[in-house]
Amino acid sequence: MFLKKSDVYLLIYWALIGLLVIVACLFFQYQQLKKDFINHGDSLYRHVTQLVGQHDAHLTALSAAALAANDKNHDLFSEIANSVKTYYPRIKNIWLVSLNNQEQLSNVSPDQAIAYEINKLASQVTNSPVLSSFGASSDFILIKRSPNNKNAKYALAITFDTNELLDNQDDFFIKNNIERRLVYPSKPIANKGLFEFVYSRVLPIESQRFTLNMIYEPKISELFNIPVLLLSLLLFSMIYWLSVFYWKTRKKTQIALEQVRISALESKLAHASRVNSMGEMASGLAHELTQPLTSVLALSQASKRLLDQGKTDQLPYITGQIIEQVKRGSGILEHFRNWSKPKSNSTAETDLRFVVKQAISLINKDIKPVQLLVDMPEHELLVNIDSVEIEQVVFNLLKNATEALHDINQAKIKISVYKDNSKAVIKISDNGLGIAKDIESTVFAPFVTNKPDGTGLGLTLCQRLVERAGGDIKVSQKADLGGATFIINLPIINK
Amino acid sequence: MKYPVYLLDDDESVRLSLSILLATVNIETKLFADPKQLLSSLHGLGPGCLILDIRMPFISGLKLQKQLVEQGIEWPIIIMSGHGDIEACRRAFTQGAIDYLVKPIDEQDLIDAIQKAQVKLDQIQQSLAEKKEIANLLDSLTKRELEILKLIAGGFTSKDMANALEISIRTVESHRASLGNKLGTNSQAELTKIWLSFH
């Protein structure tokens, strides 16, 4: 399985980061909208500026026309005015007002009230024409004196609808419901929140210092640019899960490599165990073989003498004994050969008593002058083990015990084999000095030894071999004979 | 061979094979399987050569050797071993063994060692006999004669002896002659020797 139950956290991280990705997209989209808005705003600004600039030009032309007229008839003026109004439909009215009421300018004048207002405003004209709102909020009037000095005869006025000015066919503003306004006098606005974009800029026209104000309130749904969102999520997910996959694969490889390394070490350890016990066994073997060899030599030399003496009746018996002793020796060698095989032998159903007896026979010659007490059950005790390995373990423990009893008087070792519920137990106790409390917990650790030339591997290997057989080995708290006591538990075969 | 061999080894086949071998050269062997058996039978045994295996239950061959020596057994001891352990060998010889044989034992080495043992046993018997003789002789001396003998061994002149014992020189001379007769020698050196061999 690529994913396990414990990988829930991976999903959680994915969800959380995915959420972050979404938020990033939203933020990005937000910035995009703002930029868009500003771009369009700038575009409109330039457009409006251009149009508004035209008003000055118109006024200049009209002013010239007004001054050029021969008194009563301002035909030129009307002509120009009409033309302007035709081609610039936003300009609603173009009026000429006499400033000192000297003339009656019927066809180009507004009604009296308006004329009066225009008169009033005209007095405010300085270098620049005067701009003022006129009627509806979007209508404005621009007034110029003609000529522009205190001897001005006329006031020129054009009125225009700023709404029409702002209409630039740009879909953007209509689509997004953007409020735009040309405001005079200046009234800059500030945005009131995250979801209110504001554009507020003063036109660079001296005569008409409008402030272009726009408010854009984008809908939250506009932040969700679905294609970008989906693409980002997809990309992120791909990267994320590919990384997870890569990382998991690497981890698996590492674990596998580690396993291989451990297996190799275990093999080395098992081999070391065999080599170690072979060394231990070699001295036992040397002992074992001396006895049959001694007998064979003595019997053979006796036979030769008897033959020389012509006394042949004992010979058959003696020869028989020689044969027996040689077989005894070869049995011992066979045993040793089993121990030194590099690969592990097969695990099989074995009577534990037999294994223990074998180990005892190996050590018997070595453990004098120690008294060995053996306690075995009457019935067989079947376990599933590699008999050579467990024999090594028992041999090792017995050897340790004899070494520990080196200076003890009346040295005793007791080895008991018995059944305890579903376990077969081997208990080895001695009446030595026991195991010191402070090293008790480390006794099975590798390279821990109290022998000057010890490798410290003996008990470690014993533990490994016992565990391989599915059992365990420990130091018992109760010291049966007053010294150390080791207990080996092995699972019994259920029949 | 005059004296028997007492063989102690816990391996039955070793006991058997060695006894068969020794029988072919007319050496009588008595076999023992463990030290306890041997120790308890000692009283009933005549002088003989002891051959002990070094490794046995309850007590090592070397410790047994020590015990025997402490008990005053002067019989020659041969130690057998499955090792060629130098330390054990040294100990065996320091404790008075006449030989240390490494198994498997060659017949000639064994026979030679037992031969040495026989010679030693002869010597022992002889010195025992001599001692007995001297004991008898000394028994025949009177109390006074014993005193004089002691002083002779101490290097006293007759005059000193007379002073020490508050008797006359002539009496001293008379005792000296008498004991010289009984012991068969008048030499001061020999008399001293006789005295010392018993005390």
XYZ file of C-alpha atoms in Angstrom:
694
model
C 0.000 0.000 0.000
C 1.365 3.356 -0.948
C -0.570 5.060 1.788
C -1.077 3.707 5.278
C -3.414 4.683 8.058
C -0.550 6.493 9.660
C -0.232 8.667 6.589
C -3.321 10.668 7.524
C -1.006 13.479 8.417
C 0.205 13.566 4.829
C -3.335 14.203 3.691
C -3.758 16.868 6.327
C -0.604 18.635 5.194
C -1.797 18.400 1.604
C -5.115 19.925 2.513
C -3.507 22.689 4.547
C -0.966 23.575 1.905
C -3.667 23.317 -0.718
C -5.620 25.827 1.245
C -2.591 28.088 1.302
C -2.294 27.683 -2.455
C -5.921 28.724 -2.819
C -5.387 31.716 -0.601
C -2.314 32.642 -2.633
C -4.356 32.426 -5.792
C -7.028 34.619 -4.286
C -4.440 37.141 -3.244
C -2.885 37.073 -6.642
C -6.277 37.570 -8.213
C -6.952 40.467 -5.883
C -3.769 42.163 -7.000
C -4.709 41.444 -10.584
C -8.080 43.107 -10.177
C -6.530 46.115 -8.581
C -4.009 46.458 -11.373
C -6.669 46.049 -13.965
C -8.739 48.695 -12.321
C -5.864 51.120 -12.160
C -4.965 50.468 -15.781
C -8.464 51.107 -16.928
C -8.649 54.068 -14.636
C -5.515 55.555 -16.123
C -6.887 54.950 -19.546
C -10.070 56.777 -18.707
C -8.095 59.537 -17.057
C -6.117 60.169 -20.204
C -9.261 60.020 -22.281
C -11.120 62.477 -20.063
C -8.116 64.747 -19.866
C -7.991 64.895 -23.621
C -11.660 65.670 -23.928
C -11.660 68.221 -21.162
C -8.690 69.869 -22.766
C -10.777 70.396 -25.837
C -13.035 72.703 -23.885
C -10.293 75.262 -23.566
C -9.754 75.162 -27.261
C -13.406 75.618 -27.930
C -13.555 78.577 -25.607
C -10.643 80.237 -27.275
C -12.230 79.795 -30.681
C -15.541 81.054 -29.454
C -13.950 83.968 -27.722
C -12.248 84.996 -30.902
C -15.500 84.611 -32.753
C -17.317 86.735 -30.231
C -14.842 89.532 -30.413
C -14.715 89.406 -34.146
C -18.425 89.823 -34.485
C -19.850 93.020 -35.708
C -22.005 93.931 -32.749
C -25.477 92.766 -33.113
C -25.056 89.623 -35.098
C -22.964 86.967 -33.610
C -23.477 84.715 -36.544
C -19.986 83.411 -36.575
C -20.297 82.731 -32.944
C -23.531 80.783 -33.374
C -22.149 78.915 -36.257
C -19.151 77.811 -34.339
C -21.270 77.117 -31.306
C -23.632 74.946 -33.286
C -20.838 73.124 -34.884
C -19.244 72.450 -31.545
C -22.504 71.279 -30.085
C -23.040 68.975 -33.021
C -19.705 67.351 -32.960
C -19.306 67.375 -29.219
C -22.696 66.272 -28.010
C -21.626 66.366 -24.399
C -21.498 70.111 -24.674
C -25.087 71.047 -24.143
C -25.065 74.768 -24.210
C -22.826 77.494 -25.461
C -23.747 80.942 -24.380
C -22.491 84.384 -24.815
C -23.390 86.933 -22.212
C -22.817 90.600 -22.359
C -21.043 91.764 -19.289
C -22.141 95.350 -19.149
C -25.578 94.693 -20.498
C -24.790 96.747 -23.473
C -25.913 94.286 -25.977
C -28.861 92.109 -26.557
C -27.591 88.783 -27.628
C -30.809 86.991 -28.095
C -29.860 83.937 -30.014
C -26.809 83.072 -28.093
C -27.867 84.054 -24.664
C -29.421 81.987 -21.974
C -32.394 83.145 -20.039
C -32.043 85.976 -17.640
C -31.519 83.970 -14.536
C -28.744 81.988 -15.996
C -27.269 85.063 -17.566
C -27.216 86.656 -14.196
C -25.405 83.695 -12.677
C -22.934 83.685 -15.486
C -22.327 87.349 -14.905
C -21.599 86.743 -11.286
C -19.255 83.890 -11.961
C -17.491 85.816 -14.682
C -16.263 88.270 -12.136
C -14.299 85.423 -10.514
C -12.397 84.646 -13.617
C -8.706 85.262 -13.285
C -6.172 83.662 -15.496
C -8.213 80.592 -15.836
C -11.788 80.199 -16.718
C -14.140 79.412 -13.913
C -15.644 76.047 -13.486
C -18.800 75.490 -11.581
C -21.429 72.874 -11.213
C -24.565 73.624 -13.092
C -27.841 72.073 -12.268
C -27.607 68.305 -12.240
C -24.674 66.877 -10.409
C -22.985 65.798 -13.545
C -23.411 69.076 -15.382
C -20.829 71.777 -15.277
C -20.375 75.186 -16.719
C -17.123 76.678 -17.802
C -16.975 80.424 -18.064
C -14.390 82.535 -19.743
C -14.102 86.295 -20.088
C -13.588 87.724 -23.454
C -11.185 89.421 -23.623
C -9.611 88.344 -20.408
C -9.064 91.662 -18.679
C -11.015 94.092 -16.652
C -12.417 95.500 -19.787
C -14.034 92.248 -20.743
C -17.092 92.687 -22.857
C -18.439 89.211 -22.854
C -18.572 86.065 -20.800
C -18.440 82.812 -22.624
C -19.991 79.724 -21.116
C -20.202 76.179 -22.133
C -22.048 73.588 -20.215
C -21.277 69.934 -20.501
C -22.370 66.672 -19.070
C -19.471 64.974 -17.361
C -21.272 61.672 -17.499
C -20.991 61.725 -21.202
C -17.358 62.592 -20.831
C -16.846 59.493 -18.741
C -18.568 57.225 -21.152
C -15.683 55.750 -23.087
C -17.194 52.578 -24.278
C -15.005 50.657 -21.923
C -16.792 47.519 -20.970
C -14.723 47.207 -17.856
C -16.580 49.918 -15.988
C -19.982 48.791 -17.016
C -19.292 45.139 -16.380
C -17.976 45.809 -12.921
C -20.461 48.366 -11.910
C -17.832 50.945 -11.271
C -19.012 54.298 -10.120
C -17.141 57.051 -11.865
C -17.495 60.690 -11.395
C -15.776 63.881 -12.247
C -15.915 65.980 -9.178
C -15.283 69.646 -8.686
C -14.271 71.084 -6.268
C -11.832 68.394 -5.383
C -13.052 65.789 -3.033
C -10.630 62.996 -2.908
C -11.960 59.810 -1.507
C -10.235 57.157 0.475
C -11.035 53.552 0.388
C -12.949 52.153 3.274
C -11.843 48.574 3.151
C -10.159 45.731 1.443
C -12.897 45.275 -1.028
C -13.097 48.855 -2.207
C -10.632 50.014 -4.760
C -10.493 53.742 -5.187
C -9.152 55.808 -8.017
C -8.904 59.486 -7.278
C -6.842 61.722 -9.489
C -6.951 65.338 -10.387
C -7.026 66.243 -14.053
C -3.975 68.180 -15.200
C -6.079 70.826 -16.847
C -5.682 74.164 -15.141
C -9.043 75.440 -16.204
C -10.985 72.420 -15.122
C -9.507 70.925 -12.030
C -11.788 67.958 -11.938
C -10.971 65.061 -9.736
C -11.699 61.795 -11.414
C -13.120 59.545 -8.702
C -13.877 55.927 -9.201
C -14.898 53.232 -6.765
C -14.577 49.631 -7.652
C -16.137 47.101 -5.307
C -15.210 43.726 -6.615
C -17.361 40.810 -5.663
C -15.733 38.061 -3.638
C -16.621 35.629 -6.331
C -14.416 37.620 -8.689
C -11.415 36.581 -6.633
C -12.039 33.028 -7.656
C -10.355 32.784 -10.976
C -11.354 29.205 -11.548
C -8.903 28.233 -14.271
C -5.908 29.666 -12.412
C -7.115 28.130 -9.174
C -7.621 24.706 -10.620
C -4.333 24.785 -12.461
C -2.427 25.855 -9.363
C -4.077 23.210 -7.225
C -3.393 20.596 -9.831
C 0.234 21.606 -10.166
C 0.721 21.781 -6.435
C -0.941 18.421 -5.865
C 1.183 16.805 -8.509
C 4.371 18.195 -7.032
C 3.290 17.321 -3.514
C 2.301 13.732 -4.187
C 5.268 13.111 -6.437
C 7.532 14.317 -3.614
C 5.729 12.114 -1.125
C 6.086 9.178 -3.458
C 9.767 9.889 -4.003
C 10.381 10.317 -0.305
C 8.520 7.127 0.558
C 10.375 5.155 -2.042
C 13.674 6.448 -0.726
C 12.675 5.531 2.788
C 11.713 2.046 1.685
C 15.056 1.669 -0.018
C 16.828 2.868 3.089
C 14.916 0.424 5.253
C 15.665 -2.378 2.841
C 19.352 -1.471 2.838
C 19.314 -1.344 6.610
C 17.680 -4.747 6.707
C 20.338 -6.128 4.437
C 23.011 -4.623 6.641
C 21.424 -6.092 9.747
C 21.047 -9.492 8.104
C 24.674 -9.417 7.148
C 25.609 -8.528 10.709
C 23.389 -11.277 12.057
C 25.065 -13.774 9.822
C 28.428 -12.518 11.001
C 27.256 -12.795 14.571
C 25.984 -16.313 14.046
C 29.270 -17.235 12.453
C 31.189 -15.590 15.263
C 29.076 -17.588 17.654
C 30.082 -20.772 15.979
C 33.720 -19.818 15.809
C 33.595 -18.704 19.416
C 32.086 -21.915 20.632
C 34.362 -23.928 18.422
C 37.281 -22.426 20.279
C 35.611 -23.216 23.573
C 34.831 -26.661 22.412
C 38.265 -27.402 21.086
C 39.732 -27.833 24.552
C 36.818 -30.084 25.511
C 37.375 -32.031 22.353
C 41.083 -32.426 23.041
C 40.183 -33.842 26.400
C 37.542 -36.085 25.034
C 39.810 -37.624 22.459
C 42.721 -38.239 24.858
C 40.915 -40.993 26.711
C 40.035 -43.233 23.781
C 43.479 -42.597 22.282
C 45.181 -43.511 25.539
C 43.194 -46.739 25.632
C 43.890 -47.547 22.003
C 47.631 -46.993 22.414
C 47.821 -49.081 25.575
C 45.719 -51.872 24.067
C 47.690 -51.914 20.812
C 51.032 -52.003 22.587
C 49.698 -54.748 24.851
C 48.603 -56.744 21.794
C 52.050 -56.490 20.261
C 53.663 -57.725 23.424
C 51.211 -60.584 23.751
C 51.850 -61.607 20.164
C 55.589 -61.543 20.840
C 54.985 -63.697 23.854
C 52.770 -66.030 21.884
C 49.811 -65.432 24.226
C 46.934 -64.973 21.900
C 43.782 -65.770 23.888
C 43.221 -62.224 25.092
C 43.692 -60.779 21.622
C 40.110 -60.988 20.336
C 38.850 -59.180 23.393
C 41.569 -56.565 23.187
C 40.992 -55.992 19.478
C 37.307 -55.586 20.158
C 38.096 -52.974 22.777
C 40.362 -51.096 20.365
C 37.600 -50.962 17.804
C 35.160 -49.699 20.409
C 37.490 -46.968 21.538
C 38.166 -45.783 17.998
C 34.437 -45.590 17.371
C 34.077 -43.607 20.547
C 36.660 -41.158 19.256
C 35.017 -40.834 15.873
C 31.686 -40.145 17.568
C 33.311 -37.259 19.373
C 34.741 -35.929 16.115
C 31.348 -36.175 14.451
C 29.916 -34.095 17.210
C 32.589 -31.497 16.708
C 31.980 -31.461 13.000
C 28.325 -30.658 13.597
C 29.324 -27.682 15.619
C 31.696 -26.266 13.072
C 29.357 -26.272 10.073
C 29.201 -22.701 8.674
C 25.531 -22.741 7.749
C 22.914 -23.267 10.362
C 21.493 -26.694 10.741
C 17.847 -27.324 10.381
C 15.384 -26.682 13.118
C 13.645 -29.867 14.128
C 11.531 -31.423 16.815
C 14.016 -32.363 19.513
C 13.891 -33.835 22.968
C 15.474 -31.169 25.099
C 16.842 -33.726 27.548
C 19.014 -35.189 24.829
C 20.444 -31.803 23.927
C 21.268 -31.011 27.533
C 22.893 -34.408 28.025
C 25.084 -33.843 24.991
C 26.230 -30.513 26.355
C 26.957 -32.072 29.727
C 29.001 -34.853 28.118
C 31.080 -32.251 26.336
C 31.835 -30.407 29.495
C 32.219 -33.360 31.796
C 35.915 -33.693 31.352
C 36.386 -30.011 31.867
C 34.465 -29.421 34.999
C 36.380 -31.488 37.486
C 36.641 -30.903 40.333
C 33.137 -29.511 40.264
C 30.160 -31.516 41.364
C 27.458 -31.507 38.707
C 23.882 -32.145 39.828
C 21.571 -33.067 37.001
C 17.797 -33.044 37.281
C 15.833 -34.195 34.234
C 12.203 -35.175 33.820
C 11.043 -38.716 33.164
C 9.028 -37.830 30.090
C 10.307 -36.368 26.881
C 10.259 -32.619 26.406
C 9.837 -31.710 22.763
C 10.903 -28.344 21.418
C 11.402 -26.995 17.929
C 15.056 -26.059 17.892
C 18.377 -26.343 16.180
C 19.864 -28.888 18.578
C 23.454 -27.847 17.898
C 22.717 -24.222 18.703
C 20.945 -24.923 21.969
C 23.673 -27.377 22.892
C 26.143 -24.563 22.360
C 24.133 -22.356 24.678
C 23.987 -24.904 27.479
C 27.647 -25.740 27.017
C 28.519 -22.064 27.194
C 26.580 -21.509 30.405
C 28.084 -24.579 32.039
C 31.553 -23.498 31.010
C 30.948 -20.011 32.435
C 29.788 -21.585 35.677
C 32.872 -23.781 35.990
C 35.105 -20.808 35.367
C 33.252 -18.807 37.981
C 33.775 -21.639 40.475
C 37.500 -21.745 39.910
C 38.439 -20.813 43.464
C 35.383 -22.061 45.264
C 35.543 -24.975 47.685
C 32.974 -27.699 47.222
C 32.025 -26.211 43.883
C 28.596 -27.265 42.672
C 26.637 -26.725 39.496
C 22.997 -27.717 39.243
C 21.282 -28.099 35.907
C 17.533 -28.769 35.902
C 15.266 -29.369 32.974
C 11.537 -29.171 33.497
C 8.192 -28.168 32.066
C 6.454 -25.008 33.246
C 3.015 -24.566 31.644
C 3.710 -24.172 27.948
C 7.413 -23.604 28.380
C 10.357 -25.948 28.594
C 12.828 -24.604 31.129
C 16.539 -25.174 31.561
C 17.903 -23.786 34.804
C 21.628 -23.637 35.497
C 22.760 -22.577 38.960
C 26.115 -22.509 40.643
C 27.352 -21.800 44.154
C 29.870 -19.228 43.098
C 30.002 -15.550 43.895
C 27.017 -14.718 41.720
C 26.546 -11.752 39.415
C 27.152 -8.297 40.836
C 24.008 -6.173 41.009
C 25.463 -3.344 38.988
C 26.332 -5.461 35.966
C 23.258 -7.683 36.116
C 21.373 -5.654 33.554
C 24.273 -5.578 31.099
C 25.318 -9.173 31.401
C 23.930 -10.055 27.965
C 25.282 -6.975 26.248
C 28.092 -7.531 23.771
C 31.696 -6.931 24.812
C 30.859 -7.022 28.501
C 33.144 -9.443 30.257
C 34.917 -9.987 33.521
C 37.517 -12.293 32.034
C 40.902 -10.785 31.250
C 41.024 -12.436 27.857
C 37.284 -12.647 27.285
C 35.560 -11.440 24.163
C 32.371 -10.599 26.005
C 30.426 -12.294 23.269
C 29.482 -15.572 24.942
C 26.256 -14.549 26.642
C 25.256 -12.207 23.824
C 25.481 -15.111 21.403
C 23.598 -17.363 23.799
C 20.787 -14.840 23.964
C 20.702 -14.514 20.202
C 20.544 -18.276 19.699
C 17.838 -18.762 22.315
C 15.771 -15.961 20.818
C 16.201 -17.496 17.384
C 14.575 -20.603 18.795
C 11.633 -18.491 19.943
C 12.610 -18.464 23.592
C 14.335 -16.206 26.074
C 17.159 -16.302 28.575
C 17.559 -14.342 31.748
C 19.352 -14.143 35.039
C 17.133 -15.348 37.837
C 16.680 -13.225 40.913
C 16.592 -16.304 43.073
C 20.028 -17.862 43.408
C 19.302 -21.498 44.072
C 22.755 -22.434 45.174
C 23.828 -19.009 46.337
C 25.633 -18.016 43.169
C 24.380 -17.189 39.706
C 21.297 -18.758 38.151
C 20.420 -18.614 34.463
C 17.009 -19.582 33.152
C 16.261 -20.493 29.546
C 12.638 -20.680 28.405
C 11.691 -22.408 25.179
C 8.224 -22.911 23.739
C 7.032 -26.488 23.884
C 5.615 -28.062 20.766
C 1.912 -28.517 21.213
C 0.740 -31.900 20.241
C 58.194 -56.328 39.771
C 57.811 -56.580 43.459
C 55.431 -53.816 44.295
C 51.876 -53.375 42.894
C 50.677 -50.362 40.937
C 47.638 -48.472 42.220
C 45.917 -46.840 39.254
C 43.349 -44.042 39.708
C 41.456 -42.793 36.626
C 37.743 -42.145 36.215
C 37.631 -43.454 32.648
C 36.887 -47.177 32.625
C 38.502 -47.877 29.287
C 41.710 -46.177 30.398
C 41.854 -48.259 33.578
C 41.192 -51.424 31.664
C 43.621 -50.824 28.824
C 46.479 -49.758 31.086
C 46.018 -52.728 33.364
C 46.029 -55.084 30.393
C 49.193 -53.468 29.114
C 50.952 -53.666 32.477
C 49.889 -57.257 32.861
C 51.887 -58.164 29.770
C 55.048 -57.088 31.660
C 53.962 -58.791 34.829
C 53.063 -55.648 36.674
C 50.133 -56.149 39.002
C 47.633 -53.277 39.010
C 44.902 -52.404 41.425
C 42.248 -50.151 39.869
C 40.389 -47.255 41.506
C 37.614 -45.188 39.916
C 37.575 -42.231 42.304
C 39.789 -40.691 45.023
C 37.426 -41.508 47.873
C 37.705 -45.178 47.051
C 41.494 -44.967 47.060
C 41.779 -42.984 50.280
C 39.510 -45.315 52.197
C 41.428 -48.412 51.026
C 44.888 -47.022 51.835
C 45.274 -48.681 55.203
C 44.846 -52.141 53.850
C 47.365 -51.638 51.082
C 51.020 -52.553 51.072
C 53.601 -50.194 49.627
C 53.128 -49.625 45.953
C 53.409 -47.125 43.130
C 50.548 -44.653 42.766
C 49.495 -43.545 39.312
C 46.945 -40.690 39.528
C 45.040 -38.959 36.750
C 45.109 -35.232 37.199
C 41.435 -34.569 36.464
C 38.895 -36.199 38.683
C 35.614 -35.248 40.344
C 35.682 -33.743 43.817
C 39.434 -33.368 44.028
C 42.153 -32.866 41.488
C 44.964 -35.361 41.228
C 47.399 -32.722 42.432
C 45.391 -31.976 45.545
C 45.163 -35.686 46.262
C 48.912 -35.934 45.892
C 49.315 -33.168 48.469
C 46.962 -34.916 50.870
C 48.815 -38.212 50.588
C 52.128 -36.491 51.245
C 50.646 -34.756 54.276
C 49.370 -38.067 55.539
C 52.943 -39.318 55.452
C 52.563 -41.639 52.490
C 55.997 -41.815 50.943
C 55.061 -44.093 48.071
C 56.173 -42.826 44.697
C 53.520 -40.981 42.749
C 53.209 -40.716 38.974
C 50.789 -38.073 37.618
C 48.909 -38.668 34.340
C 47.394 -35.825 32.370
C 45.465 -35.182 29.183
C 47.139 -31.748 28.949
C 50.725 -30.838 28.545
C 50.181 -28.137 31.126
C 53.553 -26.822 32.309
C 52.153 -25.302 35.444
C 50.516 -28.562 36.503
C 53.703 -30.410 35.685
C 55.764 -28.050 37.842
C 53.370 -28.429 40.714
C 53.401 -32.190 40.429
C 57.184 -32.314 40.650
C 57.396 -29.739 43.450
C 55.030 -31.879 45.432
C 57.352 -34.829 44.935
C 56.010 -36.762 41.948
C 58.557 -38.985 40.322
C 57.127 -38.531 36.854
C 54.482 -36.657 34.846
C 53.073 -38.564 31.881
C 51.008 -37.029 29.102
C 48.231 -39.079 27.531
C 48.180 -41.034 25.341
C 50.934 -42.753 27.293
C 53.576 -44.759 25.505
C 54.249 -48.157 27.097
C 57.971 -47.545 27.442
C 57.499 -44.240 29.284
C 55.050 -45.936 31.597
C 57.240 -48.944 32.252
C 60.315 -46.793 32.826
C 58.446 -44.642 35.292
C 57.165 -47.657 37.160
C 60.702 -49.037 37.150
C 61.924 -45.866 38.827
C 59.113 -46.266 41.295
C 60.147 -49.817 42.070
C 63.708 -48.696 42.809
C 62.440 -45.951 45.067
C 60.145 -48.357 46.847
C 63.088 -50.657 47.437
C 65.005 -47.755 48.923
C 62.075 -46.864 51.093
C 61.665 -50.391 52.286
C 65.332 -50.639 52.969
C 65.471 -47.446 54.956
C 62.362 -48.564 56.811
C 64.019 -51.840 57.656
C 67.162 -50.032 58.740
C 65.171 -47.718 60.889
C 63.427 -50.640 62.489
C 66.722 -52.268 63.192
C 68.075 -49.131 64.791
C 64.902 -48.832 66.802
C 65.404 -52.327 68.103
C 69.026 -51.608 68.923
C 68.169 -48.415 70.718
C 65.503 -50.293 72.628
C 68.245 -52.475 74.016
C 70.059 -49.475 75.526
C 69.520 -48.508 79.128
C 68.267 -45.139 80.102
C 71.696 -43.999 81.111
C 73.189 -45.284 77.920
C 70.646 -43.290 75.967
C 71.560 -40.143 77.810
C 75.223 -40.678 77.028
C 74.436 -41.350 73.393
C 72.571 -38.067 73.242
C 75.540 -36.193 74.657
C 77.938 -37.941 72.294
C 75.758 -36.723 69.453
C 75.913 -33.266 71.033
C 79.716 -33.285 70.736
C 80.479 -33.549 74.463
C 83.810 -34.977 75.654
C 83.779 -37.690 78.266
C 84.975 -35.176 80.841
C 82.083 -32.820 80.077
C 79.670 -35.622 80.204
C 80.954 -36.693 83.600
C 80.459 -33.153 84.868
C 77.046 -32.811 83.347
C 75.752 -36.062 84.706
C 77.694 -35.820 87.964
C 79.261 -39.162 87.572
C 82.869 -40.223 87.202
C 84.705 -40.244 83.907
C 85.287 -43.901 84.304
C 81.575 -44.548 84.546
C 81.076 -42.562 81.390
C 83.760 -44.561 79.615
C 82.175 -47.754 80.775
C 78.716 -46.773 79.418
C 80.326 -45.664 76.168
C 81.907 -49.034 75.685
C 78.703 -50.829 76.480
C 76.564 -48.896 74.066
C 79.273 -49.069 71.457
C 79.044 -52.830 71.740
C 75.296 -52.899 71.464
C 75.190 -50.577 68.533
C 78.132 -52.138 66.789
C 80.296 -49.071 66.441
C 82.505 -46.781 68.478
C 82.863 -44.028 65.902
C 81.454 -40.762 67.153
C 80.276 -39.879 63.681
C 78.356 -43.120 63.317
C 76.865 -42.858 66.769
C 75.753 -39.314 66.062
C 74.177 -40.506 62.850
C 72.310 -43.265 64.642
C 71.030 -40.840 67.221
C 69.951 -38.283 64.600
C 68.186 -40.827 62.439
C 65.828 -41.369 65.297
C 65.419 -37.903 66.664
